[in-house]
Amino acid sequence: MILVPLPFLVSLLLVTILFQALRRDGDGFRANPLFTALIAAYALQSVLVGLRWGYDLRAVLPVMSPLAALIAPLAWLSFDSLARDDPPLRLAAIVPHLLPVALVVALMLLWPDPVGAVIAATFAGYGAALLWRARLGPDGLVASRLDGVLRSYRALQITGVALLASAATDILVSLDFAVSGGTHSGAMVAVGNVATLLVLGAAASVASSSSVEVEADATEPAPDRMVASLPTKADLEIANAIEALMRDKELYRDVDLNLEKIARKLGLPARDVSNAINRTQAMSVSQYVNTHRVKRACRLLRETGEPVTKIMFDSGFGTKSNFNREFLRVTATTPSAYRRAGGDLAATPPGETRQPVA
């Protein structure tokens, strides 16, 4: 059957994604070991799915069910590590998320019937929690590098939807067993859960690896709080302090800059920094920082003959896709076209006055 090897192929693809990401951005994965564990769990689960539904090997169930109960909490913890402006997760914070695994193991020993329902509820609960966290927008991922925060945010959304889809698949499988004795369950698992695992693995790779080249949407979603209220006096003071950091210290040139670092420089909570930028600039923190980066890139494009790639890195961008996208957002043109325009004032980005080239 063509469905039999599919889970193993997916597992191979997940392992390939993991190794390629580790090779490209080893530091990113060492800084986020939870994502490494998450992708590995996806790959192992895909193998177990293949053994269970491809070869009817029920001996894998004692491992398959607890691992399934672990995947959703692990996905939550992985993205939660990008949303914290305090030290990394400690064991005390992780232990409560192991309760679904403990419950599944206990049920397998004492009362196996509800195991499937518990796993589906775990996926649905954590999927909904991730989508609820996504309401904060990209600025909610304070520990994600600003140059790649939009990709991490998209991965967060995709993971939430995929977990809900997996829960729906589990429900359909249960209904199939109740109605037809599981006639279609193998196909549903192969096409549903296996595809979901592949999507989840790719999303986790993108979220953890800040140097992955992925094309993103041109429009960054804005948090609701951007237009929720007018800036307060405190917002204006914080915004002025941030602007001073960008102007005097050129903090935006740090390729690894994130919201947490900016907040730490000011000795303020990340949420206060984000709110100040949202309310005073009507944009997200990543857009604000990237606007400063684009302004520097524009000046270098006008006044020097340096290669565009060198200017990109010198301005603080880490990926070509993000540089081109943000440059287009700010200037409504491409870096090459901007350079060809030379001293055209129409190509000068907002807030910057053209200086004559000597």
XYZ file of C-alpha atoms in Angstrom:
358
model
C 0.000 0.000 0.000
C 1.229 3.482 -0.792
C 0.181 4.689 2.662
C 2.448 2.281 4.525
C 5.825 4.009 3.925
C 4.433 7.555 4.183
C 5.038 8.022 7.941
C 8.613 6.818 7.550
C 9.184 9.258 4.699
C 7.803 12.065 6.838
C 10.103 11.019 9.690
C 13.075 11.128 7.318
C 12.065 14.605 6.149
C 11.758 15.795 9.748
C 15.197 14.468 10.628
C 16.574 16.173 7.505
C 14.942 19.456 8.538
C 16.472 19.125 11.988
C 20.000 18.421 10.778
C 19.904 21.148 8.116
C 18.681 23.677 10.669
C 21.342 22.587 13.171
C 24.018 22.982 10.516
C 22.764 26.412 9.430
C 22.050 27.831 12.855
C 23.527 25.668 15.577
C 23.602 28.554 18.046
C 19.899 29.161 17.596
C 19.077 25.560 18.403
C 21.459 25.451 21.368
C 19.720 28.545 22.699
C 16.326 26.840 22.152
C 16.869 23.137 22.968
C 13.121 22.705 23.410
C 12.631 23.122 19.667
C 15.261 20.466 19.001
C 13.441 18.090 21.343
C 10.130 19.012 19.705
C 11.239 18.171 16.162
C 12.842 14.939 17.400
C 9.552 14.024 19.095
C 7.673 14.695 15.840
C 10.068 12.422 13.939
C 9.806 9.596 16.484
C 6.030 9.857 16.606
C 5.871 9.610 12.820
C 7.879 6.353 12.955
C 5.544 4.985 15.629
C 2.496 5.952 13.545
C 3.971 4.034 10.619
C 4.628 0.954 12.729
C 1.166 1.042 14.309
C -0.945 1.739 11.234
C 1.336 0.436 8.495
C 2.213 -2.886 10.102
C -0.466 -3.109 12.832
C 2.282 -3.318 15.437
C 0.390 -2.717 18.672
C 3.525 -3.156 20.765
C 4.395 0.514 20.094
C 1.266 1.787 21.862
C 2.921 2.000 25.326
C 5.334 4.539 23.800
C 3.100 6.101 21.164
C 0.332 7.322 23.472
C 2.526 9.021 26.121
C 4.644 10.609 23.383
C 1.501 11.963 21.723
C 0.474 13.460 25.068
C 3.911 15.086 25.347
C 3.999 16.742 21.919
C 1.401 19.464 22.525
C 2.841 20.608 25.899
C 6.334 20.539 24.374
C 5.130 22.755 21.512
C 3.674 25.190 24.057
C 6.885 25.248 26.127
C 8.982 25.814 22.986
C 7.066 28.903 21.931
C 6.709 30.016 25.543
C 10.506 30.197 25.678
C 10.320 32.850 22.927
C 7.668 34.806 24.820
C 9.540 35.214 28.111
C 11.552 38.256 29.138
C 12.753 36.486 32.292
C 15.361 33.689 32.652
C 14.857 30.380 30.779
C 12.216 27.943 31.951
C 13.046 26.142 35.157
C 12.025 22.609 36.037
C 9.270 23.893 38.343
C 7.637 25.628 35.377
C 7.938 22.560 33.127
C 6.589 19.923 35.524
C 2.904 21.060 35.392
C 2.955 20.532 31.613
C 3.973 16.895 32.119
C 0.641 16.144 33.806
C -1.076 15.069 30.542
C 1.676 12.473 30.028
C 1.312 11.222 33.614
C -2.463 11.035 33.210
C -2.191 9.047 29.978
C 0.260 6.582 31.542
C -2.014 6.124 34.563
C -5.061 5.576 32.345
C -3.188 3.046 30.212
C -2.567 1.024 33.368
C -5.967 1.453 35.017
C -8.617 2.445 32.456
C -7.441 2.594 28.802
C -10.749 3.632 27.226
C -10.423 7.441 27.714
C -6.765 7.639 26.574
C -7.657 8.798 23.066
C -10.042 11.449 24.361
C -7.418 12.776 26.801
C -4.815 13.067 24.013
C -7.293 14.846 21.714
C -8.274 17.228 24.519
C -4.584 17.938 25.216
C -3.945 18.841 21.577
C -7.069 20.975 21.402
C -6.278 22.780 24.655
C -2.690 23.634 23.811
C -3.615 24.522 20.223
C -6.207 26.996 21.490
C -3.697 28.354 24.032
C -1.125 29.001 21.297
C -3.675 30.823 19.148
C -4.722 32.873 22.178
C -1.089 33.838 22.709
C -0.874 34.800 19.027
C -3.345 37.617 19.704
C -0.417 39.613 21.138
C 1.158 39.784 17.684
C 4.868 39.413 16.882
C 5.819 41.670 19.800
C 4.624 38.929 22.126
C 7.670 36.844 21.180
C 10.075 39.041 23.110
C 13.015 36.597 22.962
C 12.790 36.041 19.207
C 15.296 37.941 17.097
C 13.563 40.943 15.541
C 14.934 40.084 12.108
C 13.030 36.787 12.234
C 10.192 37.483 14.662
C 7.540 37.505 11.931
C 8.572 34.010 10.831
C 8.424 32.822 14.448
C 4.999 34.421 14.826
C 3.708 32.679 11.679
C 5.110 29.391 13.004
C 3.254 29.970 16.285
C -0.016 30.446 14.430
C 0.565 27.413 12.203
C 1.402 25.232 15.196
C -1.775 26.251 17.010
C -3.927 25.448 13.974
C -2.078 22.165 13.338
C -2.605 21.000 16.931
C -6.323 21.698 16.607
C -6.353 19.810 13.287
C -4.633 16.847 14.921
C -7.254 16.831 17.678
C -9.968 16.839 15.017
C -8.287 13.894 13.288
C -8.212 11.930 16.550
C -11.929 12.584 17.003
C -12.664 11.392 13.450
C -10.632 8.221 14.066
C -12.616 7.535 17.246
C -15.879 8.039 15.375
C -14.701 5.728 12.605
C -13.985 2.998 15.151
C -17.429 3.492 16.675
C -19.270 3.436 13.342
C -17.304 1.085 11.086
C -14.827 -0.626 13.355
C -11.895 1.473 12.174
C -12.153 0.722 8.451
C -10.797 4.126 7.412
C -8.649 4.879 10.442
C -5.327 3.889 8.880
C -5.820 6.213 5.926
C -7.028 9.072 8.122
C -4.023 8.775 10.422
C -1.573 8.528 7.523
C -2.980 11.531 5.700
C -4.031 13.561 8.742
C -1.634 13.116 11.636
C 1.405 12.460 9.460
C 0.813 15.601 7.388
C 0.270 17.501 10.617
C 3.575 16.243 12.029
C 5.400 17.413 8.914
C 3.817 20.880 9.128
C 4.604 21.086 12.838
C 8.225 20.084 12.266
C 8.726 22.706 9.579
C 7.094 25.353 11.784
C 9.301 24.448 14.750
C 12.396 24.641 12.551
C 11.447 28.106 11.306
C 10.646 29.376 14.804
C 13.907 28.192 16.345
C 16.306 28.950 13.525
C 16.666 32.698 13.057
C 18.719 32.297 9.870
C 16.251 30.162 7.905
C 15.401 31.835 4.607
C 11.615 31.831 4.440
C 9.564 34.294 2.473
C 7.102 36.089 4.725
C 4.035 38.177 4.098
C 4.661 41.794 3.274
C 2.228 42.991 5.906
C 3.033 42.307 9.526
C -0.025 41.736 11.712
C -0.432 44.437 14.291
C -1.439 43.762 17.880
C -4.822 45.084 18.901
C -3.223 47.332 21.495
C -1.594 49.474 18.757
C -4.849 51.331 18.310
C -6.357 50.574 21.704
C -5.422 53.908 23.328
C -3.524 57.132 22.905
C 0.070 57.305 24.165
C 0.519 58.308 27.778
C 3.263 60.550 29.146
C 5.116 57.409 30.242
C 4.819 56.001 26.696
C 6.365 59.156 25.247
C 9.234 59.059 27.730
C 9.957 55.410 26.974
C 9.717 56.038 23.229
C 12.218 58.902 23.522
C 14.603 56.673 25.486
C 14.331 53.948 22.820
C 14.927 56.478 20.063
C 18.055 57.664 21.865
C 19.337 54.071 21.993
C 18.752 53.695 18.275
C 20.182 57.072 17.321
C 23.155 57.357 19.685
C 24.081 53.727 20.311
C 22.900 52.361 16.943
C 21.403 49.422 18.806
C 19.463 48.413 15.697
C 22.722 47.220 14.080
C 22.751 44.209 16.422
C 21.608 41.335 14.177
C 20.501 39.340 17.239
C 18.503 42.211 18.718
C 15.162 41.287 20.271
C 12.539 43.005 22.374
C 13.951 41.484 25.546
C 17.372 43.072 24.923
C 15.849 46.502 24.342
C 13.800 46.223 27.526
C 16.867 45.104 29.487
C 18.849 48.120 28.259
C 16.124 50.391 29.619
C 15.486 48.378 32.775
C 11.793 48.068 31.871
C 9.311 45.231 31.278
C 9.148 44.168 27.633
C 5.410 44.840 27.557
C 5.970 48.513 28.488
C 8.517 48.900 25.685
C 6.204 47.244 23.180
C 3.214 49.361 24.238
C 5.235 52.571 23.980
C 6.316 51.819 20.405
C 2.876 50.573 19.393
C 1.133 53.702 20.693
C 3.629 56.360 19.670
C 4.764 54.948 16.321
C 1.674 52.925 15.283
C 3.892 49.982 14.372
C 5.368 46.901 15.976
C 8.806 46.887 17.586
C 10.260 44.836 14.745
C 8.912 47.303 12.159
C 10.286 50.210 14.187
C 13.771 48.695 14.466
C 13.771 47.610 10.830
C 12.832 51.150 9.787
C 16.012 52.389 11.458
C 17.940 49.644 9.679
C 16.468 50.621 6.336
C 17.351 54.284 6.905
C 20.985 53.338 7.478
C 20.945 51.073 4.426
C 19.568 53.950 2.338
C 22.359 56.248 3.460
C 25.015 53.641 2.655
C 23.432 52.921 -0.724
C 23.555 56.633 -1.576
C 26.962 57.480 -0.192
C 29.052 54.342 -0.761
C 29.676 51.781 -3.449
C 29.615 48.829 -1.054
C 27.822 45.666 -2.164
C 24.167 45.461 -1.183
C 24.775 42.291 0.830
C 27.462 43.966 2.930
C 25.167 46.947 3.512
C 22.388 44.564 4.527
C 24.483 42.969 7.292
C 26.035 46.280 8.331
C 22.551 47.713 8.861
C 21.499 44.865 11.151
C 19.564 42.564 8.832
C 20.309 38.840 8.986
C 18.413 37.562 5.951
C 18.035 38.820 2.411
C 14.296 38.098 2.305
C 13.619 40.223 5.384
C 15.896 43.022 4.133
C 14.122 43.206 0.767
C 10.680 43.014 2.329
C 11.334 45.728 4.925
C 13.142 47.942 2.417
C 10.102 47.750 0.151
C 7.784 48.541 3.073
C 9.699 51.675 4.057
C 10.750 53.047 0.666
C 8.257 51.451 -1.742
C 11.181 50.350 -3.904
C 14.002 47.803 -3.949
C 17.587 48.393 -2.740
C 18.957 48.178 -6.288
C 16.357 50.590 -7.651
C 16.998 52.956 -4.749
C 20.730 52.986 -5.517
C 20.064 53.615 -9.208
C 17.809 56.539 -8.256
C 20.821 58.160 -6.599
C 19.851 61.555 -5.194
C 16.132 61.270 -5.993
C 14.295 62.747 -3.007
C 11.240 60.673 -3.854
C 13.199 57.568 -2.914
C 14.298 58.940 0.469
C 12.610 57.018 3.317
C 10.243 58.844 5.677
C 11.901 60.815 8.425
C 15.250 61.111 6.660
C 16.583 64.126 4.775
C 18.882 63.440 1.881
C 22.465 64.581 2.350
C 24.508 65.584 -0.722
C 27.209 63.141 -1.759
C 30.636 64.726 -1.794
